[in-house]
Amino acid sequence: EAQVTQNPRYLITVTGKKLTVTCSQNMNHEYMSWYRQDPGLGLRQIYYSMNVEVTDKGDVPEGYKVSRKEKRNFPLILESPSPNQTSLYFCASSFSSQARAGANVLTFGAGSRLTVL
Amino acid sequence: KQEVTQIPAALSVPEGENLVLNCSFTDSAIYNLQWFRQDPGKGLTSLLLIQSSQREQTSGRLNASLDKSSGRSTLYIAASQPGDSATYLCAVINAGKSTFGDGTTLTVKP
């Protein structure tokens, strides 16, 4: 089944304890992105990647790091989490070519709910 | 910076009614516009994607239109059902960059 898989789905941690949220897709998509969703602020893009070793900042990149060493994986790293990073996080992926059927259709993971105490 | 606005923020209709959700964006240099559905506490499900060269897309009871020149898209839902109750989000996509609206929360009453 074609899907985007995020882990963990739920996590409670403490301020300053480094954590990584993994994202993996099995559709050979070039594009991958991370978002956070907060009540009253909607869904905001954190980082995105256009291909292996190519990443760029979204609208709210502060406090986050990403890497894209393999095409299928795009982990989100919180080096020193703070309570304001408590949120629902989503990973998504898509094809890049306009010529392909389904191109640019964003496919989302199920979400990771993170609480930082 | 791209800004996406969805109006109304909430909508309540009786079952069977046809309805229109609105999405407007400030920068017409877009690749695609995608409509999603999100149920409470759940992920996003893609409904329709309109490429920048297209004017509309249809899937079942859903029809989405795109007018780049005016910076607007609409999602038309025909013969609404209680199962259509959810939050509907539009996203403007420009290569890897995407900007979402805050959504319209739809309630369809039996």
XYZ file of C-alpha atoms in Angstrom:
227
model
C 0.000 0.000 0.000
C 1.262 3.449 -0.989
C 1.689 5.458 2.168
C 3.592 7.946 4.277
C 4.539 6.532 7.675
C 5.401 8.678 10.673
C 6.789 7.544 14.019
C 6.121 7.974 16.820
C 2.425 8.759 16.607
C 2.369 10.111 20.144
C 5.228 11.367 22.283
C 5.522 13.180 25.578
C 8.977 14.513 26.359
C 10.691 17.134 28.486
C 12.317 20.419 27.597
C 15.792 20.039 26.126
C 15.711 16.298 25.412
C 16.610 15.793 21.760
C 14.121 13.853 19.710
C 13.598 12.716 16.135
C 10.313 12.127 14.364
C 10.778 9.795 11.434
C 8.947 9.966 8.100
C 9.162 7.373 5.375
C 7.341 7.065 2.048
C 7.206 4.090 -0.305
C 6.061 5.913 -3.461
C 9.451 7.058 -4.766
C 8.344 10.678 -4.353
C 10.870 13.436 -4.897
C 9.191 16.046 -2.678
C 8.791 15.665 1.078
C 7.639 18.200 3.666
C 7.033 18.688 7.360
C 4.165 20.716 8.820
C 2.867 21.596 12.229
C -0.772 22.192 13.011
C -1.861 24.349 15.924
C -5.330 25.538 16.952
C -5.995 28.994 15.535
C -2.794 28.966 13.455
C -3.644 26.292 10.914
C -1.161 24.092 9.105
C 2.272 25.661 8.614
C 5.212 24.315 6.645
C 8.410 23.766 8.643
C 10.865 22.420 6.048
C 10.644 20.799 2.672
C 12.921 18.780 0.418
C 12.872 18.718 -3.353
C 15.149 15.665 -3.565
C 18.022 13.852 -1.823
C 20.379 16.326 -0.134
C 18.152 19.279 -1.158
C 16.231 20.923 1.686
C 14.798 24.389 2.258
C 13.067 26.327 4.986
C 9.337 26.673 5.132
C 7.480 29.310 7.117
C 8.380 28.188 10.659
C 11.815 26.472 10.615
C 13.166 27.835 13.913
C 14.043 25.100 16.400
C 13.948 22.286 13.836
C 16.431 20.461 11.642
C 15.913 18.037 8.798
C 18.019 15.813 6.586
C 17.366 13.961 3.355
C 20.079 11.332 2.922
C 17.788 8.839 1.242
C 14.862 9.470 -1.063
C 12.359 7.612 1.079
C 13.197 9.150 4.477
C 12.877 12.698 5.801
C 13.360 12.849 9.592
C 12.464 15.917 11.646
C 14.909 16.652 14.445
C 14.225 18.766 17.514
C 17.660 19.348 19.031
C 16.383 21.049 22.189
C 12.582 20.879 22.337
C 10.666 23.618 24.106
C 7.012 23.752 25.221
C 6.109 26.009 22.272
C 6.919 23.065 20.002
C 4.012 21.109 21.452
C 1.940 20.467 18.363
C 0.526 18.001 15.857
C 3.136 17.276 13.183
C 2.485 15.998 9.691
C 4.812 14.696 7.022
C 3.774 14.691 3.351
C 5.252 13.695 0.010
C 4.518 14.126 -3.698
C 5.872 13.608 -7.192
C 7.635 16.602 -8.705
C 6.857 16.291 -12.399
C 3.849 18.138 -13.798
C 3.722 15.637 -16.641
C 2.994 12.616 -14.487
C -0.473 11.623 -13.392
C -0.949 12.528 -9.773
C 1.957 14.944 -9.886
C 2.156 17.258 -6.919
C -0.723 15.535 -5.131
C 0.355 15.792 -1.525
C -0.024 12.529 0.408
C 0.004 12.966 4.176
C 1.060 10.747 7.033
C -1.295 10.115 9.955
C 0.369 12.717 12.168
C 2.556 12.744 15.269
C 1.235 14.426 18.397
C 4.140 15.826 20.396
C 3.911 17.243 23.904
C 6.921 18.994 25.414
C 6.704 19.523 29.188
C 4.645 35.847 0.829
C 1.687 33.710 -0.215
C -1.414 34.095 1.963
C -4.408 31.787 1.731
C -7.815 32.655 3.157
C -10.850 30.431 3.489
C -14.327 31.776 3.956
C -16.494 30.987 5.824
C -14.623 29.628 8.826
C -17.631 27.497 9.736
C -20.766 26.446 7.936
C -23.818 24.498 9.065
C -26.332 23.205 6.533
C -29.215 20.728 6.446
C -28.673 17.417 4.714
C -29.236 17.495 0.967
C -28.198 21.101 0.454
C -25.649 22.095 -2.192
C -22.864 24.278 -0.845
C -19.761 26.202 -1.882
C -16.543 26.644 0.064
C -14.213 29.470 -0.882
C -10.436 29.748 -0.989
C -8.518 32.869 -2.018
C -4.784 33.385 -2.432
C -2.626 36.460 -2.911
C 0.087 35.250 -5.330
C -1.152 33.807 -8.626
C 2.223 32.194 -9.431
C 1.152 28.726 -8.312
C 1.723 25.209 -9.628
C -1.375 23.606 -8.178
C -4.207 24.030 -5.722
C -5.321 21.064 -3.648
C -8.401 20.540 -1.499
C -8.282 18.298 1.560
C -10.659 16.958 4.130
C -9.655 16.569 7.781
C -11.728 14.788 10.400
C -11.198 15.741 14.062
C -7.878 14.450 15.381
C -7.078 12.792 12.069
C -4.769 13.331 9.125
C -5.504 15.027 5.816
C -7.251 13.223 2.977
C -6.770 14.603 -0.523
C -10.019 15.400 -2.316
C -9.063 17.159 -5.542
C -5.999 18.720 -7.120
C -6.243 21.369 -9.826
C -3.111 22.029 -11.821
C -2.388 25.649 -12.720
C -3.329 25.040 -16.374
C -6.726 23.606 -15.450
C -9.927 25.404 -14.503
C -11.775 22.643 -12.691
C -11.736 19.060 -11.468
C -14.598 16.786 -10.496
C -14.821 13.719 -8.296
C -18.251 12.319 -7.513
C -20.291 14.987 -5.716
C -17.304 17.326 -5.512
C -16.277 19.943 -8.039
C -13.356 22.283 -7.572
C -12.657 25.308 -9.740
C -9.616 27.536 -10.091
C -9.368 31.123 -11.322
C -5.709 32.097 -11.075
C -6.231 35.621 -12.373
C -8.555 36.467 -9.508
C -6.736 34.299 -6.954
C -9.762 32.164 -6.143
C -10.818 28.549 -5.916
C -14.154 27.097 -4.925
C -15.146 23.636 -3.749
C -18.715 22.750 -4.618
C -20.352 19.914 -2.703
C -23.605 18.609 -4.143
C -26.361 16.963 -2.131
C -24.489 17.202 1.175
C -24.637 14.288 3.648
C -23.913 14.068 7.387
C -20.773 12.097 6.505
C -19.445 15.199 4.749
C -19.067 16.891 8.153
C -15.364 17.719 8.516
C -12.893 20.557 8.100
C -12.021 21.359 4.500
C -8.602 22.834 3.770
C -7.203 24.302 0.585
C -3.482 24.439 -0.143
C -1.614 26.470 -2.725
C 1.402 24.551 -3.980
C 4.447 26.017 -5.721
C 7.023 23.270 -6.281
C 8.001 22.050 -2.807
C 6.498 25.033 -1.024
C 2.889 24.873 0.121
C 0.634 27.279 1.984
C -2.601 26.214 3.638
C -5.741 28.110 4.511
C -7.174 27.836 8.008
C -10.038 25.698 6.765
C -13.822 25.718 6.736
C -15.508 23.505 9.319
C -18.627 22.023 7.774
C -21.485 20.509 9.731
C -24.250 18.750 7.816
C -27.322 18.160 9.969
C -29.521 15.118 9.346
